[in-house]
PDB file of C-alpha atoms and ligand atoms in Angstrom:
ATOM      1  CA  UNK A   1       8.811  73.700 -14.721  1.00  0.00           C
ATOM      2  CA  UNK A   2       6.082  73.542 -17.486  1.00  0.00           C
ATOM      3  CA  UNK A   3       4.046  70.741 -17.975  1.00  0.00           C
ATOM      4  CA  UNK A   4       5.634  69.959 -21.186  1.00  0.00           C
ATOM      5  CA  UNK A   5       9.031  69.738 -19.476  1.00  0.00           C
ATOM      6  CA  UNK A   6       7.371  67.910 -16.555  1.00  0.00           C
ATOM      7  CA  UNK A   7       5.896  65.030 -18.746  1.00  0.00           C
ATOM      8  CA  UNK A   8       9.334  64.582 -20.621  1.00  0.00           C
ATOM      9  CA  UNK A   9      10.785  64.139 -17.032  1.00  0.00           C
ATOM     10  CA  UNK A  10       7.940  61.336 -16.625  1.00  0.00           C
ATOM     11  CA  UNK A  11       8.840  59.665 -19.419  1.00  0.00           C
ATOM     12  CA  UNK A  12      12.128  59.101 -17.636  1.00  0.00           C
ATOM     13  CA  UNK A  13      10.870  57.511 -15.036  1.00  0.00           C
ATOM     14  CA  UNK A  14       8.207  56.096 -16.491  1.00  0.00           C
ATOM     15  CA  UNK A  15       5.825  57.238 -14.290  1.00  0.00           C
ATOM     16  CA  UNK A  16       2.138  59.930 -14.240  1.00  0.00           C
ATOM     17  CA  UNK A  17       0.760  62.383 -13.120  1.00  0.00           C
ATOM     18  CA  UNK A  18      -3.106  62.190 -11.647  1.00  0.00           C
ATOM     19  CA  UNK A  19      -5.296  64.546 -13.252  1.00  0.00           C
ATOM     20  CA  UNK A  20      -8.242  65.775 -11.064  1.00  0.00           C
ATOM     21  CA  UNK A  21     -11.405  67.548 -11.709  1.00  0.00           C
ATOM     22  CA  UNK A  22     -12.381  70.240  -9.405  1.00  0.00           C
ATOM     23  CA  UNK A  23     -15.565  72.220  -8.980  1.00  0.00           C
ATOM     24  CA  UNK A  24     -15.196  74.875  -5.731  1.00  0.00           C
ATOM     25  CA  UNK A  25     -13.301  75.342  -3.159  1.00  0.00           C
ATOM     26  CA  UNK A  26     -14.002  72.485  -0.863  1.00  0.00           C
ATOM     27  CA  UNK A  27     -13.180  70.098  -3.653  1.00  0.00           C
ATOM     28  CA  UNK A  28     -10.181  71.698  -4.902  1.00  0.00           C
ATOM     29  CA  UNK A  29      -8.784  71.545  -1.218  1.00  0.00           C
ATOM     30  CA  UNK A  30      -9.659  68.012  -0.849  1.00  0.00           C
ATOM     31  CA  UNK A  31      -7.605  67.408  -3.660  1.00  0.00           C
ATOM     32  CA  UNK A  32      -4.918  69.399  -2.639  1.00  0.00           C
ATOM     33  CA  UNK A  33      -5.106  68.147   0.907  1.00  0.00           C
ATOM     34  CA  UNK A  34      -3.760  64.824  -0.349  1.00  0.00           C
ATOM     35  CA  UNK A  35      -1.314  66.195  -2.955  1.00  0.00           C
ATOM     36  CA  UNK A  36       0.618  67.932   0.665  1.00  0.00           C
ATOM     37  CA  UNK A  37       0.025  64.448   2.261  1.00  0.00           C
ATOM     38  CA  UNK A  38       1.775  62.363  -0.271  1.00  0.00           C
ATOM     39  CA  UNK A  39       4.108  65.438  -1.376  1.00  0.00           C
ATOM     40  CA  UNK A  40       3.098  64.315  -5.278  1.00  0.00           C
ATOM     41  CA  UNK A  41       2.697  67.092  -8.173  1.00  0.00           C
ATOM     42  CA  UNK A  42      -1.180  67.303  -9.437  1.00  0.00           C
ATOM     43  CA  UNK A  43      -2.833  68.831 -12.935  1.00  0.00           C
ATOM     44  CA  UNK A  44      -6.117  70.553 -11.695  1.00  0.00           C
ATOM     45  CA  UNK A  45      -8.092  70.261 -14.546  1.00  0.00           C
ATOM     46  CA  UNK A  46     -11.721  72.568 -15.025  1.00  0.00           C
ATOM     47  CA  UNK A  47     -13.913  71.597 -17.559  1.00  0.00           C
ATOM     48  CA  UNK A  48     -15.784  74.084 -19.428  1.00  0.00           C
ATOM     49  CA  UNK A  49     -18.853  73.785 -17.314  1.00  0.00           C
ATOM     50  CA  UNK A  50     -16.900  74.361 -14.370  1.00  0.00           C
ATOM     51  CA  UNK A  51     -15.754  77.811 -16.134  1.00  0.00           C
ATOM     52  CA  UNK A  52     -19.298  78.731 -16.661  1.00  0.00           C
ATOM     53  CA  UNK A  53     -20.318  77.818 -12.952  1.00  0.00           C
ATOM     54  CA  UNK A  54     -17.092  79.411 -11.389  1.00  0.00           C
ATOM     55  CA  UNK A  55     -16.283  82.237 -14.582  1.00  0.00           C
ATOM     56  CA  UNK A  56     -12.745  81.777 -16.043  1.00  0.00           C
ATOM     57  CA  UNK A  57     -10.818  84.421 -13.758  1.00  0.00           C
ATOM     58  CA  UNK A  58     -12.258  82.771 -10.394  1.00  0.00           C
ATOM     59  CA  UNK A  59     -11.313  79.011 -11.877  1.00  0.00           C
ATOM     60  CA  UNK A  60      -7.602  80.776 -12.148  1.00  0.00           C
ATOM     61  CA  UNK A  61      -7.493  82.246  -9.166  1.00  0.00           C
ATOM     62  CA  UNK A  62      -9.002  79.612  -7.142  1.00  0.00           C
ATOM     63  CA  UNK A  63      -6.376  77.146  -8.294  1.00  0.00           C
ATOM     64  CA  UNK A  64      -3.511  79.122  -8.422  1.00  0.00           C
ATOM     65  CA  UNK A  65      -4.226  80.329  -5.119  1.00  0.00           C
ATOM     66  CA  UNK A  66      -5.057  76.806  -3.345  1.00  0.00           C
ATOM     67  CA  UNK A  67      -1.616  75.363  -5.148  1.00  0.00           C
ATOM     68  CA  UNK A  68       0.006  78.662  -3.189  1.00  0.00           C
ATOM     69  CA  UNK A  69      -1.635  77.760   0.191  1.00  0.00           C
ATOM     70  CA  UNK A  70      -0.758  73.606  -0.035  1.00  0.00           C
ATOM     71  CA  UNK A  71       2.653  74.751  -0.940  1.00  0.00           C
ATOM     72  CA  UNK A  72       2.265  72.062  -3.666  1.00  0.00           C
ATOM     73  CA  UNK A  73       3.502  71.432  -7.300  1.00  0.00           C
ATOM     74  CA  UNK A  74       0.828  72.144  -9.828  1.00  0.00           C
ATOM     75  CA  UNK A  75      -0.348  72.796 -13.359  1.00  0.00           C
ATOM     76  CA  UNK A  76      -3.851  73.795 -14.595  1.00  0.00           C
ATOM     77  CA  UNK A  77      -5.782  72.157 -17.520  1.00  0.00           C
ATOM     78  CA  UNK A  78      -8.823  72.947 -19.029  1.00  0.00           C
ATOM     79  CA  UNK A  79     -10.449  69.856 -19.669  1.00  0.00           C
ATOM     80  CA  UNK A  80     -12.299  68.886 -22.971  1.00  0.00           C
ATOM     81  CA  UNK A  81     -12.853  72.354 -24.897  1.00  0.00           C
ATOM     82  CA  UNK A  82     -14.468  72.761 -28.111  1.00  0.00           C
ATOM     83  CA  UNK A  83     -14.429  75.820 -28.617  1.00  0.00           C
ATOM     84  CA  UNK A  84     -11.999  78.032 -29.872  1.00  0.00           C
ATOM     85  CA  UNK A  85     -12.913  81.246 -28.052  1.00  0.00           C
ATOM     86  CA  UNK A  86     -12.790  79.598 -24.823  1.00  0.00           C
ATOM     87  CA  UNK A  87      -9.416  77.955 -25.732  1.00  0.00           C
ATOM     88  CA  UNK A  88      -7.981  81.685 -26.007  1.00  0.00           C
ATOM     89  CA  UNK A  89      -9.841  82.639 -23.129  1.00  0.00           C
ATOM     90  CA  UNK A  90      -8.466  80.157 -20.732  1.00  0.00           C
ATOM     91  CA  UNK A  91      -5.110  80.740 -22.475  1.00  0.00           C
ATOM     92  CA  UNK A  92      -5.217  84.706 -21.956  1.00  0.00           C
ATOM     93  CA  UNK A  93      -5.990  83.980 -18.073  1.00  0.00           C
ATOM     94  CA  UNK A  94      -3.101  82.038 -17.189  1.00  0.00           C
ATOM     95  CA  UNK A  95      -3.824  77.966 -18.036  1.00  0.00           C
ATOM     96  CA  UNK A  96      -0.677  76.021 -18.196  1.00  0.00           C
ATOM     97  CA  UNK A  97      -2.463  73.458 -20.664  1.00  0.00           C
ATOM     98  CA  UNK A  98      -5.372  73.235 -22.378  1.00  0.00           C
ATOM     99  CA  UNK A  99      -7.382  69.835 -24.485  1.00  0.00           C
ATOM    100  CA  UNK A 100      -9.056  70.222 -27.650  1.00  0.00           C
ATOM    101  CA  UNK A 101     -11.587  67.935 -28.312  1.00  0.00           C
ATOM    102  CA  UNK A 102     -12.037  67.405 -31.569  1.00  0.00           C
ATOM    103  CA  UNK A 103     -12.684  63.712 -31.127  1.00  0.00           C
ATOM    104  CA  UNK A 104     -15.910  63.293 -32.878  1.00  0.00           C
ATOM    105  CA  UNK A 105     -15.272  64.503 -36.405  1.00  0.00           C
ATOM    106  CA  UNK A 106     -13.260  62.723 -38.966  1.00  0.00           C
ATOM    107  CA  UNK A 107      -9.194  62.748 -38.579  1.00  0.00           C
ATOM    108  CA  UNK A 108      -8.939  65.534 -40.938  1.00  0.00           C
ATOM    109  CA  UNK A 109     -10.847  68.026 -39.036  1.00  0.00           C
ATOM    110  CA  UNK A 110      -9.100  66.614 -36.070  1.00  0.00           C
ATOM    111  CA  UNK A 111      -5.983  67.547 -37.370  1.00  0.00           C
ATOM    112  CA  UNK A 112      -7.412  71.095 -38.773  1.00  0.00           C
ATOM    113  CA  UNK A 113      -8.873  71.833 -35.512  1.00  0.00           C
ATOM    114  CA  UNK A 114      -6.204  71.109 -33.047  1.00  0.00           C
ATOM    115  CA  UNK A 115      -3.727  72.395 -35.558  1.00  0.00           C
ATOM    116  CA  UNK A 116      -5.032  75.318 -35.197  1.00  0.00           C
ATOM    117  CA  UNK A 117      -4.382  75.442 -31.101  1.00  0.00           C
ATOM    118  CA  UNK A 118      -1.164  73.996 -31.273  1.00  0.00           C
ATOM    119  CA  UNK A 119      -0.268  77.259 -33.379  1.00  0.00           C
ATOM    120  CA  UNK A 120      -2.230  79.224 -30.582  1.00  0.00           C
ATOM    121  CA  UNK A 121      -0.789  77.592 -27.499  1.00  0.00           C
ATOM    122  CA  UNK A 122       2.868  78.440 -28.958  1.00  0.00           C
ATOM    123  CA  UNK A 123       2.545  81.750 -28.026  1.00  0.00           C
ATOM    124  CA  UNK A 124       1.895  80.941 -24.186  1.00  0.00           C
ATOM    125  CA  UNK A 125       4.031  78.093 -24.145  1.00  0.00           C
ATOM    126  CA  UNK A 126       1.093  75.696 -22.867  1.00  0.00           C
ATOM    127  CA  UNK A 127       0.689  72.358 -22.701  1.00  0.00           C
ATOM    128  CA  UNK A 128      -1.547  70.954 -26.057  1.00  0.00           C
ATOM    129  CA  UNK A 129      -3.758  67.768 -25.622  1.00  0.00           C
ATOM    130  CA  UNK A 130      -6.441  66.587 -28.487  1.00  0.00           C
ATOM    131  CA  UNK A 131      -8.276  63.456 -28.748  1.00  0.00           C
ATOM    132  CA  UNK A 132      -7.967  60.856 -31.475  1.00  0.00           C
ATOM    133  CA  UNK A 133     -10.538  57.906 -31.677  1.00  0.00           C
ATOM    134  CA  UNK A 134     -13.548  58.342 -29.313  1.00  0.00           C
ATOM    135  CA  UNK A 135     -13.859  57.656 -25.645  1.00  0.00           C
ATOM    136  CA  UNK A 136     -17.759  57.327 -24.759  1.00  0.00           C
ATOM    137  CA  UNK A 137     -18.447  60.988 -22.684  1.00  0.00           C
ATOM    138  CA  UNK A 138     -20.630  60.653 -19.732  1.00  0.00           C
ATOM    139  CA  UNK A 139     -24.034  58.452 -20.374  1.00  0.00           C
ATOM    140  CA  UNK A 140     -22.948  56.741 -23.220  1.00  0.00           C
ATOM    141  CA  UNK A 141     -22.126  52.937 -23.859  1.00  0.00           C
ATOM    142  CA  UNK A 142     -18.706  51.976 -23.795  1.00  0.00           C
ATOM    143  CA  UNK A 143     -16.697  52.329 -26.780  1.00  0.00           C
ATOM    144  CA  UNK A 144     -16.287  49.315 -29.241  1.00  0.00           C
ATOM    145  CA  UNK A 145     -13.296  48.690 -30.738  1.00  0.00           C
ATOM    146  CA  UNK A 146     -13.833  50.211 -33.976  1.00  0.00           C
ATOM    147  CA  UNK A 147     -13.720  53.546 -32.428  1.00  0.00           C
ATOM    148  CA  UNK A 148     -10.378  52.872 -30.693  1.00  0.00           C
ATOM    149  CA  UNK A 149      -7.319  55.292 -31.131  1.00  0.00           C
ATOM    150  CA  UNK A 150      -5.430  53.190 -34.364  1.00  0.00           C
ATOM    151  CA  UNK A 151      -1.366  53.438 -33.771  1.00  0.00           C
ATOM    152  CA  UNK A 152      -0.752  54.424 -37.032  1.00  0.00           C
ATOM    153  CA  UNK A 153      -3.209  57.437 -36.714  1.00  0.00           C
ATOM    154  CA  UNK A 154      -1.718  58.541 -33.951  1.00  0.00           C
ATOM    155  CA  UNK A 155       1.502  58.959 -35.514  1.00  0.00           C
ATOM    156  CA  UNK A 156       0.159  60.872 -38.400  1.00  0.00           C
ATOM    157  CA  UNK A 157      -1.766  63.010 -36.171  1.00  0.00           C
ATOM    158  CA  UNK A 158       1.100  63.762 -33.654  1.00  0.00           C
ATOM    159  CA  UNK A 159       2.960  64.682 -36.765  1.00  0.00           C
ATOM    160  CA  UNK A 160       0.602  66.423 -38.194  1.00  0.00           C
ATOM    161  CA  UNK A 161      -0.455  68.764 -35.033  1.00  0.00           C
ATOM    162  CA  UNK A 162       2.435  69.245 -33.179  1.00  0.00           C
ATOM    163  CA  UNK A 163       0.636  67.990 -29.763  1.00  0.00           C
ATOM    164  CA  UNK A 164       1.829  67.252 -26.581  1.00  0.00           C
ATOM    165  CA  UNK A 165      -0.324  65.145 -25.227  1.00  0.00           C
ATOM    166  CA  UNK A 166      -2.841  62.991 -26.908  1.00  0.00           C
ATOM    167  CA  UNK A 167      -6.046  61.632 -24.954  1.00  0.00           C
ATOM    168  CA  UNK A 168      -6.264  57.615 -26.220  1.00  0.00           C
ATOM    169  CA  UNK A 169      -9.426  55.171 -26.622  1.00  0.00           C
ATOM    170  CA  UNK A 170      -7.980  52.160 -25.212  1.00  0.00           C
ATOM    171  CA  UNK A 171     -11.782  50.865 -23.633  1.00  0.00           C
ATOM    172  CA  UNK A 172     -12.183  53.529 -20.583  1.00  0.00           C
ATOM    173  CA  UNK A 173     -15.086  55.655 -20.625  1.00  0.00           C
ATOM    174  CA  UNK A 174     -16.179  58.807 -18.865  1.00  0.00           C
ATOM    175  CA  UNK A 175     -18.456  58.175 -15.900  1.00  0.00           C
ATOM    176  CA  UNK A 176     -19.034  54.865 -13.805  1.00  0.00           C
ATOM    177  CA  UNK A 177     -18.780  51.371 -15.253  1.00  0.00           C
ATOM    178  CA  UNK A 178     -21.802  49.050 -15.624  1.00  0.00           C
ATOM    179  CA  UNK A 179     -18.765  46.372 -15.566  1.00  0.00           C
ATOM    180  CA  UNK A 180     -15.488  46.081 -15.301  1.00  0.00           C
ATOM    181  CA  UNK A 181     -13.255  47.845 -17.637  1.00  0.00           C
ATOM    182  CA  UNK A 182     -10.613  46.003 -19.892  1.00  0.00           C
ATOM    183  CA  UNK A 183      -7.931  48.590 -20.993  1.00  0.00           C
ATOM    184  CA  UNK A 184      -6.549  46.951 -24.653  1.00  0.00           C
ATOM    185  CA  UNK A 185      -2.855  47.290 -23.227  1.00  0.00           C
ATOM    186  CA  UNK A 186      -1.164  46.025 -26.553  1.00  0.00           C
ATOM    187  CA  UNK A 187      -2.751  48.603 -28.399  1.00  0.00           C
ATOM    188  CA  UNK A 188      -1.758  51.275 -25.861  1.00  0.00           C
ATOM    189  CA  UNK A 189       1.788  50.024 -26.205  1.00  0.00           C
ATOM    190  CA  UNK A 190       1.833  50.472 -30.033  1.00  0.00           C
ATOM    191  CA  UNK A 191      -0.092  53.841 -29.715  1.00  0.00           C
ATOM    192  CA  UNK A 192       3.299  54.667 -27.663  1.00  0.00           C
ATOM    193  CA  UNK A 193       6.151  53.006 -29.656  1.00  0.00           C
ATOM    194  CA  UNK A 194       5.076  55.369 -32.459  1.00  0.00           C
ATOM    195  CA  UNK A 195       4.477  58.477 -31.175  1.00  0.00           C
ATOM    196  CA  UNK A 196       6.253  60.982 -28.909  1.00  0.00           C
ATOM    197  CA  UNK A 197       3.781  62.910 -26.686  1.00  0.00           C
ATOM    198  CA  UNK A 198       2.674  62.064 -23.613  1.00  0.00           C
ATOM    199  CA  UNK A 199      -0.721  59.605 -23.713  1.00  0.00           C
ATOM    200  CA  UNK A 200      -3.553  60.088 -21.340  1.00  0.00           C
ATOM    201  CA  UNK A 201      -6.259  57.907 -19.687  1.00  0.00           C
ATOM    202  CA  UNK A 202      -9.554  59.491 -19.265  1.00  0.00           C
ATOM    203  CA  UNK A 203     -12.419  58.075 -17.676  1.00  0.00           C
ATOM    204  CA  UNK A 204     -10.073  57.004 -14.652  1.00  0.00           C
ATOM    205  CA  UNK A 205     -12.911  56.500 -12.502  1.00  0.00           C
ATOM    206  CA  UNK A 206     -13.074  53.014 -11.643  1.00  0.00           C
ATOM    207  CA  UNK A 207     -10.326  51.179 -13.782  1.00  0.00           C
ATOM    208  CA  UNK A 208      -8.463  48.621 -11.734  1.00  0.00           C
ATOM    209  CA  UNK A 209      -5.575  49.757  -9.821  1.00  0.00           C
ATOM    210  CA  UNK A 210      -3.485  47.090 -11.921  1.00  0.00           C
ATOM    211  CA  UNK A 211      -4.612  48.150 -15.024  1.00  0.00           C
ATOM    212  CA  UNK A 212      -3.901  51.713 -14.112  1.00  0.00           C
ATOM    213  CA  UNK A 213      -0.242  50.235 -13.519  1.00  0.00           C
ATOM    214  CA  UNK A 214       0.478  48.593 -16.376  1.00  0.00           C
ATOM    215  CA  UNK A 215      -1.214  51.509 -18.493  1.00  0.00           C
ATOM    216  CA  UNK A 216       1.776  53.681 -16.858  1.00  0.00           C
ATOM    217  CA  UNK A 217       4.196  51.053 -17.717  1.00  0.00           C
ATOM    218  CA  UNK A 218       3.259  51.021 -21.377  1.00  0.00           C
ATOM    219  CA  UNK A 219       3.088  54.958 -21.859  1.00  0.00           C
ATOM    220  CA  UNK A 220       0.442  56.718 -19.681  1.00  0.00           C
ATOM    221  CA  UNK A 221       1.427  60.034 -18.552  1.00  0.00           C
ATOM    222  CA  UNK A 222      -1.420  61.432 -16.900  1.00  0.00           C
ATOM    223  CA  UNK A 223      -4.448  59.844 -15.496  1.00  0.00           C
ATOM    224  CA  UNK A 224      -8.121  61.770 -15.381  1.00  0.00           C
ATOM    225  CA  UNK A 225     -10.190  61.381 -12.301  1.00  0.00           C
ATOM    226  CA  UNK A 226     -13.480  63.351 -12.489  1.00  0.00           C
ATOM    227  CA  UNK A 227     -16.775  61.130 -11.341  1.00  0.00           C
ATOM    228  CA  UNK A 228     -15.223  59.633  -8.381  1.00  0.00           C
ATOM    229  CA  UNK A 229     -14.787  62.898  -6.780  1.00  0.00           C
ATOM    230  CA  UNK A 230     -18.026  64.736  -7.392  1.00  0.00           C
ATOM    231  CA  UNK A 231     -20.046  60.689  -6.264  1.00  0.00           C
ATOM    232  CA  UNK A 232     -17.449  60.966  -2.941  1.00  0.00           C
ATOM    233  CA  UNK A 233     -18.234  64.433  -2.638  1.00  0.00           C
ATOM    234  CA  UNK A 234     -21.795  64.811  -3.229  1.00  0.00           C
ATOM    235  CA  UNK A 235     -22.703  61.270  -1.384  1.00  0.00           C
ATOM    236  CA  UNK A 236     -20.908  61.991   1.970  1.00  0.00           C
ATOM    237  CA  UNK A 237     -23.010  65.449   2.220  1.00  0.00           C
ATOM    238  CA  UNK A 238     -26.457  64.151   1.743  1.00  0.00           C
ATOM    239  CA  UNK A 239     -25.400  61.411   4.318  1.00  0.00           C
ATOM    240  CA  UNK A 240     -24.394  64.109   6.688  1.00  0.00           C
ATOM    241  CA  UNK A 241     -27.153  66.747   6.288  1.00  0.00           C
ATOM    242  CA  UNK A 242     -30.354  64.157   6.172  1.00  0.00           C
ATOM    243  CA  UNK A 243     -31.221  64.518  10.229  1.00  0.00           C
ATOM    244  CA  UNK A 244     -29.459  67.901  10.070  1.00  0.00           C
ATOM    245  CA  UNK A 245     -30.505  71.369  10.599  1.00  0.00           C
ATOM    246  CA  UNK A 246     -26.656  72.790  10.461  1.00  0.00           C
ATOM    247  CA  UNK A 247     -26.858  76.153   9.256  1.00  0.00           C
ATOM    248  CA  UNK A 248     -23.609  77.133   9.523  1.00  0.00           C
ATOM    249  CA  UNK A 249     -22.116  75.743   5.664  1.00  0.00           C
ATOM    250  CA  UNK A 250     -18.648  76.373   7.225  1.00  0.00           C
ATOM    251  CA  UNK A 251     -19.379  72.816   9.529  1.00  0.00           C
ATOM    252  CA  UNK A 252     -21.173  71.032   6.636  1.00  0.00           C
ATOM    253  CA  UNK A 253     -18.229  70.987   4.244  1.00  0.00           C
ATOM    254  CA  UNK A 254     -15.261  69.461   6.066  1.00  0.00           C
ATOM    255  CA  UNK A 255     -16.658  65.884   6.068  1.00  0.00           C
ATOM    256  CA  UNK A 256     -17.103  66.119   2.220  1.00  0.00           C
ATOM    257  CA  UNK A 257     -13.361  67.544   1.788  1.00  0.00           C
ATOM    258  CA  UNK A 258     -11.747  64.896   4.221  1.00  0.00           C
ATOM    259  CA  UNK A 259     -13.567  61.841   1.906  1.00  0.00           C
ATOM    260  CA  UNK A 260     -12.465  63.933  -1.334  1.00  0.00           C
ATOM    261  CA  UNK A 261      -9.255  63.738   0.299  1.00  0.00           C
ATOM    262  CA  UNK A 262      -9.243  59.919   1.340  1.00  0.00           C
ATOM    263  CA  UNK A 263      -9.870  59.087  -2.306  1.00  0.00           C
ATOM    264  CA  UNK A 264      -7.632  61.602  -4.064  1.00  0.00           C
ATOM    265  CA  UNK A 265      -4.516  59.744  -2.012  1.00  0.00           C
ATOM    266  CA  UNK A 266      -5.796  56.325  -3.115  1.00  0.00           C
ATOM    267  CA  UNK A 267      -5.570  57.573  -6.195  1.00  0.00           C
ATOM    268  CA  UNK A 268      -2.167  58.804  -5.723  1.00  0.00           C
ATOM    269  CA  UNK A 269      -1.233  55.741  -3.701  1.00  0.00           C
ATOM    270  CA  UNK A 270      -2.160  54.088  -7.336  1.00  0.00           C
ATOM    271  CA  UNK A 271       1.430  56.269  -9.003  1.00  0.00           C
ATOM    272  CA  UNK A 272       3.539  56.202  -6.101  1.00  0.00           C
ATOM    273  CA  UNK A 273       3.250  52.577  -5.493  1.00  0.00           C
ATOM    274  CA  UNK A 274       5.049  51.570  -8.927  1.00  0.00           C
ATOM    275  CA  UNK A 275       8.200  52.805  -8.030  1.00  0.00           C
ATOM    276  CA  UNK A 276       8.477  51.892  -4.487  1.00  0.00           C
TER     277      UNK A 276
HETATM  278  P1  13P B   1     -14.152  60.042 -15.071  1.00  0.00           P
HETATM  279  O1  13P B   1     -15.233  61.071 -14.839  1.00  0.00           O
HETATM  280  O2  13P B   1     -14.684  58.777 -15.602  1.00  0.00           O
HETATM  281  O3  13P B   1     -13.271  59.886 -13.913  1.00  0.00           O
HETATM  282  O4  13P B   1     -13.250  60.647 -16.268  1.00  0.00           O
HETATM  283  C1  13P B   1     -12.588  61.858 -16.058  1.00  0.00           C
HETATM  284  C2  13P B   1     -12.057  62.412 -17.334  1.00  0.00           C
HETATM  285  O5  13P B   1     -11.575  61.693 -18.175  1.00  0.00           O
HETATM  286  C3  13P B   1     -12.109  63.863 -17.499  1.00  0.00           C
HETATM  287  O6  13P B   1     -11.713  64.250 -18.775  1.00  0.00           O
END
């Protein structure tokens, strides 16, 4: 099933899909670890720094080969690309789906830019996502209002690019919260009574499980998760190796993968919970 044909089926039910960040192996088989658990499909997403730590062929085959192993449903994503070349890259490798993040010019470029992927990703049949209004990246404030995704843009631009998925700024931001987050739900549910393609919540880290929910109810298809996993990740190994002189790596990891794990099925928990 592609993505595309996966998110329609969503739509249906009204339900998501996470979205997970990985970095190596050990994360990508925490993750994974908890997709088997819970038997729920995942989007592995790599963002372009991840390509230039892990090269684009090794991000492929690591997570087509981990999906193999788990025995699991999953697609691939390349997270928040700006470039073009790496777009085609990732594309000519064997992505399922890949985001354009045009975000931070004006609409019109938007719409030039991702147009011009949309047109690209045809021939490959992959999964398009683009941003429209402006969710704060990593180390920046949270977004005001005036830099929200407007409903009536989003129409125009869905019509104008021929997306599939479209990233919204609804008040999440990338990275941890300095306080709580307040998703504008009303907004979301306009962005979605006008437009077709599947919406998606980035900066996941950290939002309220209930707001989470009722995001899905009003139109959320898939869900990022990035910070959470490398803080989980990163935190339980310097716990574990202060008073230690391990030097076999293969005895350090495991600790690190199980937490990744833990959280990736509370984060699953989150999706499967609606519709039981
Ligand atoms: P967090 O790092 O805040 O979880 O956001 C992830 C994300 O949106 C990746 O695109």
């Amino acid at each position: 099933m592609t993505l595309q044909e996966k998110f329609n089926e969503l739509e249906q039910k009204n339900s998501a899909l996470l979205a997970t960040n990985f970095y190596n192996f050990e994360t990508v088989t925490g993750i994974l670890q908890a997709v088997k658990t819970l038997g729920m499909p995942i989007i592995l997403q790599a963002s372009p720094s991840t390509i230039d730590y892990l090269g684009v062929n090794m991000t492929v085959a690591l997570a087509r080969s981990s999906l193999e192993k788990h025995e699991v449903e999953g697609w691939l994503h390349l997270d928040h690309a700006h470039s073009f070349s790496l777009i085609q890259q990732c594309l000519d490798a064997g992505f399922d789906s890949v985001m354009i993040d045009a975000s931070e010019k004006s609409f019109e470029e938007n719409v030039e830019i991702t147009s011009k992927v949309t047109e690209l990703a045809k021939n490959y049949g992959a999964n398009v996502e683009a941003e429209l209004g402006y969710v704060a990246k990593l180390g920046q404030a949270q977004q005001k209002e005036d830099g929200f995704t407007k409903p009536e843009e989003a129409k125009k631009f869905e019509e104008q690019t021929g997306i599939n998925a479209l990233a919204v700024a609804i008040g999440s931001a990338h990275g941890f919260y300095t306080s709580e987050p307040k998703l504008d739900l009303d907004r979301l549910q306009e962005i979605d009574n006008v437009t077709e393609c599947a919406l998606v919540l980035h900066g996941g880290s950290g939002i309220p499980k209930n707001q989470v929910q009722e995001g899905i109810r009003r139109g959320i298809r898939k869900i990022n998760v990035a910070t959470e996993i490398k803080d989980i990740f990163m935190s339980t190994l310097q716990a574990d190796l202060r008073d230690n002189d391990e030097i076999d790596l293969r005895k350090v990891f495991p600790p690190a993968i199980h937490k990744v794990d833990e959280l990736v099925q509370s984060k699953l928990m989150i999706i499967k919970s609606l519709h039981n």
